[in-house]
XYZ file of C-alpha atoms in Angstrom:
446
model
C 10.409 13.914 -14.415
C 12.960 15.903 -16.395
C 15.235 18.398 -14.648
C 13.889 21.246 -16.790
C 10.315 20.371 -15.793
C 11.293 20.205 -12.132
C 12.943 23.627 -12.296
C 9.934 25.149 -14.064
C 7.557 23.513 -11.590
C 9.585 24.764 -8.643
C 9.663 28.293 -10.051
C 5.916 28.221 -10.702
C 5.132 26.911 -7.193
C 7.451 29.407 -5.524
C 5.864 32.260 -7.459
C 2.405 30.932 -6.615
C 3.341 31.013 -2.927
C 4.571 34.594 -3.335
C 1.327 35.578 -5.102
C -0.762 33.937 -2.367
C 1.140 35.756 0.375
C 0.906 39.007 -1.573
C -2.873 38.628 -1.988
C -3.269 37.933 1.728
C -1.139 40.941 2.665
C -2.399 43.237 -0.114
C -5.405 44.714 1.774
C -3.196 45.751 4.692
C -0.546 47.093 2.338
C -3.081 49.146 0.358
C -4.700 50.384 3.568
C -1.358 51.518 4.948
C -0.507 53.202 1.647
C -3.840 55.037 1.667
C -3.356 56.081 5.273
C 0.150 57.291 4.574
C -0.997 59.203 1.488
C -3.964 60.733 3.366
C -1.803 61.685 6.354
C 0.745 63.387 4.108
C -2.044 65.285 2.367
C -3.552 66.382 5.697
C -0.137 67.566 6.871
C 0.345 69.597 3.684
C -3.102 71.162 4.144
C -2.197 71.986 7.735
C 1.083 73.606 6.687
C -0.716 75.576 3.981
C -3.385 76.783 6.437
C -0.828 77.815 9.055
C 1.109 79.724 6.407
C -2.067 81.596 5.464
C -2.697 82.397 9.152
C 0.827 83.761 9.483
C 0.431 85.840 6.330
C -3.160 87.048 6.753
C -3.800 86.687 10.464
C -6.232 84.609 12.466
C -9.048 87.156 12.253
C -9.896 86.069 8.714
C -11.050 82.704 10.149
C -12.107 83.271 13.778
C -13.147 86.368 15.754
C -14.445 87.064 19.291
C -14.033 83.412 20.408
C -16.262 81.991 17.703
C -15.249 78.710 16.020
C -14.639 78.233 12.290
C -15.804 75.297 10.218
C -15.926 74.491 6.523
C -17.238 71.300 4.831
C -16.632 70.430 1.215
C -19.533 69.077 -0.873
C -20.860 65.657 0.160
C -19.095 66.145 3.510
C -16.015 64.333 2.217
C -13.582 66.812 3.803
C -13.781 69.491 6.479
C -11.604 72.037 8.251
C -12.319 73.328 11.743
C -10.720 75.988 13.954
C -11.543 76.955 17.545
C -9.921 78.643 20.513
C -8.806 76.328 23.331
C -7.203 76.611 26.763
C -3.616 77.941 26.800
C -2.297 74.716 28.369
C -4.030 72.432 25.872
C -1.655 70.792 23.381
C -2.487 68.218 20.697
C -0.774 66.968 17.546
C -2.341 63.733 16.290
C -3.766 62.036 13.197
C -6.390 59.376 13.893
C -9.771 58.042 12.889
C -12.751 59.583 14.633
C -16.465 59.894 14.104
C -18.290 63.214 13.870
C -21.955 64.176 13.866
C -22.595 66.361 10.857
C -26.165 67.510 10.237
C -27.554 64.500 12.071
C -25.237 62.098 10.127
C -22.466 60.207 11.895
C -19.493 60.185 9.555
C -16.082 58.585 10.020
C -13.097 60.818 9.344
C -9.359 60.622 9.300
C -8.664 63.746 11.365
C -5.465 65.724 11.851
C -5.598 67.663 15.156
C -2.996 70.348 15.817
C -2.738 73.188 18.334
C -0.869 76.407 17.623
C -0.502 79.913 19.068
C -1.526 83.053 17.278
C -1.917 86.494 18.849
C -1.154 85.150 22.337
C -4.054 82.721 22.102
C -4.109 78.935 21.701
C -6.079 77.452 18.826
C -7.018 73.915 17.777
C -6.943 73.159 14.051
C -8.738 70.047 12.750
C -8.592 68.875 9.139
C -10.515 65.738 8.246
C -11.082 63.478 5.263
C -13.892 60.946 5.073
C -12.678 57.373 5.622
C -15.267 56.211 3.107
C -13.593 58.174 0.332
C -10.222 56.853 1.471
C -11.500 53.279 1.138
C -12.897 53.899 -2.335
C -9.405 53.697 -3.821
C -8.537 50.446 -2.040
C -10.411 48.142 -4.453
C -9.042 49.675 -7.686
C -5.546 49.796 -6.254
C -5.770 46.119 -5.274
C -6.964 45.162 -8.770
C -4.215 47.161 -10.433
C -1.551 45.725 -8.105
C -2.837 42.176 -8.658
C -2.881 42.560 -12.452
C 0.628 43.975 -12.463
C 1.848 41.171 -10.185
C 0.147 38.499 -12.299
C 1.699 39.904 -15.451
C 5.131 39.970 -13.845
C 4.701 36.372 -12.627
C 3.754 35.169 -16.120
C 6.670 37.033 -17.642
C 9.118 35.584 -15.083
C 7.752 32.043 -15.626
C 8.230 32.466 -19.383
C 11.702 33.903 -18.815
C 12.559 31.022 -16.442
C 11.379 28.484 -19.018
C 13.408 30.076 -21.801
C 16.483 30.416 -19.602
C 16.141 26.845 -18.245
C 15.851 25.511 -21.792
C 18.917 27.494 -22.833
C 21.060 26.646 -19.808
C 20.097 22.933 -19.779
C 20.413 22.429 -23.539
C 24.025 21.167 -23.280
C 22.905 18.597 -20.673
C 20.189 17.350 -23.035
C 22.746 17.080 -25.843
C 25.156 15.162 -23.601
C 22.461 12.685 -22.548
C 21.067 12.283 -26.074
C 24.357 11.952 -27.950
C 26.698 10.407 -25.394
C 24.354 7.992 -23.600
C 20.982 7.372 -25.272
C 21.777 7.966 -28.927
C 24.752 5.603 -29.159
C 24.848 1.861 -29.353
C 26.731 0.920 -26.213
C 29.469 -0.027 -25.942
C 31.217 1.124 -29.092
C 34.271 3.218 -29.792
C 33.496 6.838 -30.540
C 35.550 9.917 -31.298
C 35.211 12.538 -28.584
C 33.098 15.482 -29.726
C 32.983 18.302 -27.238
C 29.547 19.695 -26.428
C 29.736 23.470 -26.623
C 28.712 25.024 -23.302
C 29.812 27.891 -21.100
C 28.782 26.017 -17.933
C 31.851 24.523 -16.276
C 29.837 21.749 -14.587
C 28.508 20.531 -17.961
C 31.996 20.689 -19.475
C 33.324 18.472 -16.695
C 30.319 16.134 -16.999
C 30.812 15.820 -20.764
C 34.498 14.980 -20.411
C 33.913 12.615 -17.461
C 31.223 10.670 -19.344
C 33.478 10.323 -22.375
C 36.371 9.056 -20.239
C 34.061 6.640 -18.431
C 32.671 5.320 -21.723
C 36.185 4.958 -23.109
C 37.222 2.927 -20.069
C 34.154 0.683 -20.308
C 34.572 0.273 -24.069
C 38.209 -0.733 -23.621
C 37.235 -3.307 -20.997
C 34.462 -4.685 -23.231
C 36.775 -4.832 -26.205
C 39.406 -6.739 -24.231
C 36.756 -9.165 -23.015
C 35.461 -9.721 -26.545
C 38.945 -10.236 -27.921
C 39.760 -12.675 -25.136
C 36.557 -14.691 -25.641
C 37.022 -14.739 -29.400
C 40.709 -15.706 -29.242
C 40.176 -18.240 -26.474
C 37.277 -19.842 -28.347
C 39.331 -20.149 -31.528
C 42.346 -21.535 -29.685
C 40.302 -24.058 -27.704
C 38.609 -25.555 -30.747
C 41.857 -27.021 -32.111
C 42.973 -29.040 -29.017
C 39.377 -30.129 -28.391
C 39.110 -31.485 -31.930
C 42.496 -33.226 -31.600
C 41.455 -34.876 -28.323
C 38.152 -36.003 -29.806
C 39.982 -37.575 -32.775
C 42.417 -39.400 -30.483
C 39.602 -40.752 -28.324
C 37.725 -41.938 -31.412
C 40.895 -43.662 -32.655
C 41.326 -45.397 -29.307
C 37.778 -46.794 -29.586
C 38.809 -48.546 -32.802
C 41.502 -50.534 -31.020
C 40.481 -54.120 -30.189
C 42.528 -54.555 -27.001
C 40.800 -51.835 -24.945
C 39.156 -53.043 -21.763
C 35.501 -52.286 -21.095
C 36.344 -50.196 -18.022
C 38.654 -48.029 -20.117
C 35.945 -47.660 -22.764
C 33.569 -46.310 -20.093
C 36.154 -43.769 -19.017
C 36.811 -42.781 -22.626
C 33.077 -42.279 -23.144
C 32.944 -40.015 -20.080
C 35.897 -38.052 -21.438
C 34.207 -37.762 -24.820
C 31.048 -36.490 -23.160
C 33.013 -33.832 -21.277
C 34.810 -32.819 -24.478
C 31.480 -32.475 -26.292
C 30.182 -30.199 -23.541
C 33.392 -28.171 -23.670
C 33.090 -27.938 -27.463
C 29.492 -26.697 -27.175
C 30.487 -24.088 -24.602
C 33.335 -22.912 -26.824
C 31.063 -22.684 -29.874
C 28.497 -20.752 -27.869
C 31.048 -18.262 -26.565
C 32.432 -17.845 -30.056
C 28.925 -17.216 -31.399
C 28.242 -14.564 -28.739
C 31.588 -12.909 -29.501
C 30.835 -12.844 -33.234
C 27.390 -11.337 -32.620
C 28.713 -8.619 -30.324
C 31.487 -7.796 -32.800
C 28.900 -7.347 -35.607
C 30.376 -10.173 -37.675
C 26.971 -11.218 -39.035
C 25.065 -9.607 -41.888
C 21.403 -8.666 -41.699
C 20.335 -9.135 -45.301
C 17.827 -12.027 -45.093
C 14.060 -12.186 -45.472
C 11.850 -14.812 -43.874
C 8.256 -15.062 -42.739
C 7.503 -15.728 -39.108
C 5.582 -18.864 -40.042
C 8.562 -20.314 -41.925
C 10.920 -19.450 -39.071
C 8.783 -21.089 -36.394
C 8.139 -24.175 -38.536
C 11.901 -24.595 -39.116
C 12.514 -24.485 -35.366
C 9.632 -26.910 -34.743
C 11.060 -29.373 -37.252
C 14.509 -29.176 -35.668
C 13.311 -29.563 -32.082
C 10.461 -32.054 -32.601
C 12.561 -35.016 -31.388
C 13.154 -33.320 -28.028
C 9.435 -32.627 -27.735
C 8.650 -36.296 -28.320
C 11.283 -37.446 -25.819
C 9.733 -35.306 -23.066
C 6.151 -35.896 -24.252
C 5.571 -32.132 -24.452
C 3.091 -30.614 -26.892
C 3.975 -27.488 -28.889
C 1.046 -25.278 -29.899
C 1.729 -22.715 -32.637
C -0.735 -19.829 -32.977
C 0.190 -17.402 -35.755
C -2.588 -14.839 -35.764
C -0.697 -12.376 -37.948
C 2.051 -13.669 -40.217
C 4.583 -11.073 -41.364
C 7.789 -11.095 -43.363
C 10.867 -10.133 -41.393
C 13.329 -8.132 -43.495
C 16.884 -7.011 -42.851
C 17.525 -9.909 -40.454
C 19.871 -12.860 -40.095
C 17.928 -16.122 -40.432
C 20.603 -18.177 -38.721
C 20.621 -15.979 -35.641
C 16.824 -15.667 -35.399
C 16.583 -19.443 -35.700
C 19.035 -19.777 -32.801
C 17.074 -17.218 -30.783
C 13.756 -19.085 -31.058
C 15.457 -22.473 -30.776
C 17.076 -21.531 -27.469
C 13.840 -20.108 -26.038
C 11.789 -23.171 -27.025
C 14.610 -25.494 -25.945
C 14.598 -23.835 -22.504
C 10.806 -24.179 -22.383
C 11.261 -27.921 -22.977
C 14.167 -28.274 -20.560
C 12.423 -26.590 -17.638
C 8.907 -27.826 -18.379
C 6.918 -30.386 -16.459
C 6.422 -33.893 -17.879
C 3.598 -33.874 -20.442
C 3.548 -30.091 -20.288
C 2.591 -27.564 -22.932
C 4.426 -24.870 -24.884
C 2.493 -22.198 -26.794
C 4.128 -19.997 -29.419
C 1.954 -17.012 -30.362
C 2.723 -14.477 -33.106
C 0.478 -11.423 -33.463
C 0.257 -7.643 -33.498
C -0.207 -6.001 -30.108
C -1.231 -2.413 -30.802
C 1.607 -1.104 -33.019
C 4.181 -3.768 -32.114
C 4.656 -7.222 -33.599
C 5.307 -9.827 -30.923
C 6.212 -13.500 -30.622
C 5.512 -15.067 -27.224
C 6.810 -18.421 -25.954
C 4.784 -19.588 -22.938
C 5.391 -22.822 -21.046
C 3.830 -24.705 -18.148
C 7.187 -25.269 -16.485
C 8.726 -24.743 -13.071
C 9.053 -20.966 -13.471
C 11.879 -18.636 -12.466
C 12.422 -17.501 -8.832
C 11.935 -13.770 -8.314
C 15.432 -13.327 -6.900
C 16.969 -14.776 -10.104
C 14.902 -12.742 -12.591
C 17.367 -9.789 -12.817
C 20.244 -12.151 -13.717
C 18.711 -14.583 -16.229
C 20.514 -12.969 -19.201
C 23.859 -12.740 -17.394
C 26.357 -15.125 -18.962
C 28.556 -15.058 -15.850
C 25.867 -16.073 -13.365
C 24.611 -19.633 -13.474
C 21.096 -20.163 -12.132
C 20.118 -22.969 -9.781
C 17.845 -24.362 -12.481
C 20.794 -24.618 -14.887
C 22.761 -26.556 -12.292
C 19.869 -28.944 -11.720
C 19.490 -29.531 -15.491
C 23.229 -30.076 -16.081
C 23.243 -26.987 -18.303
C 26.041 -24.482 -18.808
C 23.495 -21.612 -18.789
C 24.415 -19.799 -22.004
C 21.095 -20.162 -23.811
C 19.526 -16.952 -22.538
C 22.741 -14.890 -22.955
C 22.708 -15.967 -26.630
C 19.047 -14.937 -26.839
C 19.884 -11.519 -25.378
C 22.840 -10.999 -27.739
C 20.803 -11.915 -30.841
C 17.866 -9.767 -29.702
C 20.152 -6.782 -29.111
C 21.773 -7.335 -32.505
C 18.332 -7.056 -34.164
C 17.015 -4.346 -31.778
C 14.361 -6.774 -30.524
C 12.901 -6.084 -27.090
C 12.390 -8.904 -24.568
C 9.962 -9.077 -21.671
C 9.739 -11.954 -19.208
C 6.845 -12.960 -16.963
C 7.259 -15.940 -14.711
C 5.611 -17.532 -11.702
C 7.121 -20.434 -9.842
C 5.206 -23.658 -10.331
C 3.020 -22.069 -13.054
C 5.392 -21.322 -15.934
C 7.211 -18.605 -17.838
C 6.435 -16.406 -20.843
C 9.140 -14.803 -22.973
C 7.855 -12.113 -25.359
C 9.881 -10.784 -28.288
C 8.937 -7.276 -29.479
C 10.166 -6.645 -33.016
C 11.082 -3.154 -34.264
C 8.900 -1.633 -36.993
C 11.765 -1.464 -39.498
C 12.124 -5.273 -39.296
C 8.435 -6.087 -39.691
C 7.516 -3.145 -41.875
C 3.864 -3.521 -40.750
C 3.480 -5.956 -43.652
C 1.089 -8.902 -43.438
C 1.674 -12.122 -45.370
C -1.400 -13.571 -47.034
């Protein structure tokens, strides 16, 4: 999951949690707001009534010990005034129920005692709790709609800001890591960003790539130079050994030793040629200007390797479901790629085993698969089969110098061909080549 997606997801979840908590707490919040608003209104009504009493006198409301009461329409509000004992004191606001014309109604009642004309009076001002609750639902809906709108706006703002702030990171990954063929020398191009962390990351990645590229370049130069230098003394030694064979006075025991030496020199020459080939491929010293059909390519390899198949009594089955013309390739290298894969399938196959080469379209990708009935590859060795510096146990048992698959990997990378490997010990292995569209061109050959 991308960092931008994670940030957006986290922001959305956190806001969802906030909304959930707000919804759970909203009824209590609205209720408290309504209570506070109602209490403030009751207090203002009380202050207004007391001011009128001070200005006009108590006799306008109550006379000769009689009580005073007034109810607004629908009994939503009332005001009451009565004389009480001199030592009676009360100043509260609370919910109470009152019997009004045979109806029991709940009120939020302010009760307050005050003195006027040397007498003690109790003032009660009430508001129906039902009317108070009528505003709760609309207020909750309004609050929820406002909150939802703010959440959506903040999510959109977070997405826009995340995209803006993470854009330099995307550029660094796309241009410095994914977009480049690695390793290759590149000129440092600074990614414009005001974020110090991304600036340091950009520079650190460039320095790291430079270091790795330098190491790769030195390795390539060494392999190339060493391969060239080794070919001359190897050829000289081979010529001298061949000349010694022509002498008549050489003992048979010496001839056996010379043959062993010649065998070792041949192996050394093959290793040197292979390393030189890998170096040339990695240094882009081959052109990709050839055209060849898959059928022709596989038949050429079959013709070259048929003697080995006969020696091991192994049958090669070729199934070309869809023949295509490969363009913009190097025939020599592709020949070597298939030759090495089929040669390995012969080398590590069982006596009288089978090899099946299948060429066909799989969805939108053109593939060539080489499946054998051989000994398979151990699971612990699978991650290292294309490593030229790690020799597998199977290579040791077959007296091989283990450079076949590294050549395959180098040629495949040179042509942008993908490789997948499936193997099971004792059952066999399947190597599948996945060709890029620009090489196949989706073109069938009739």
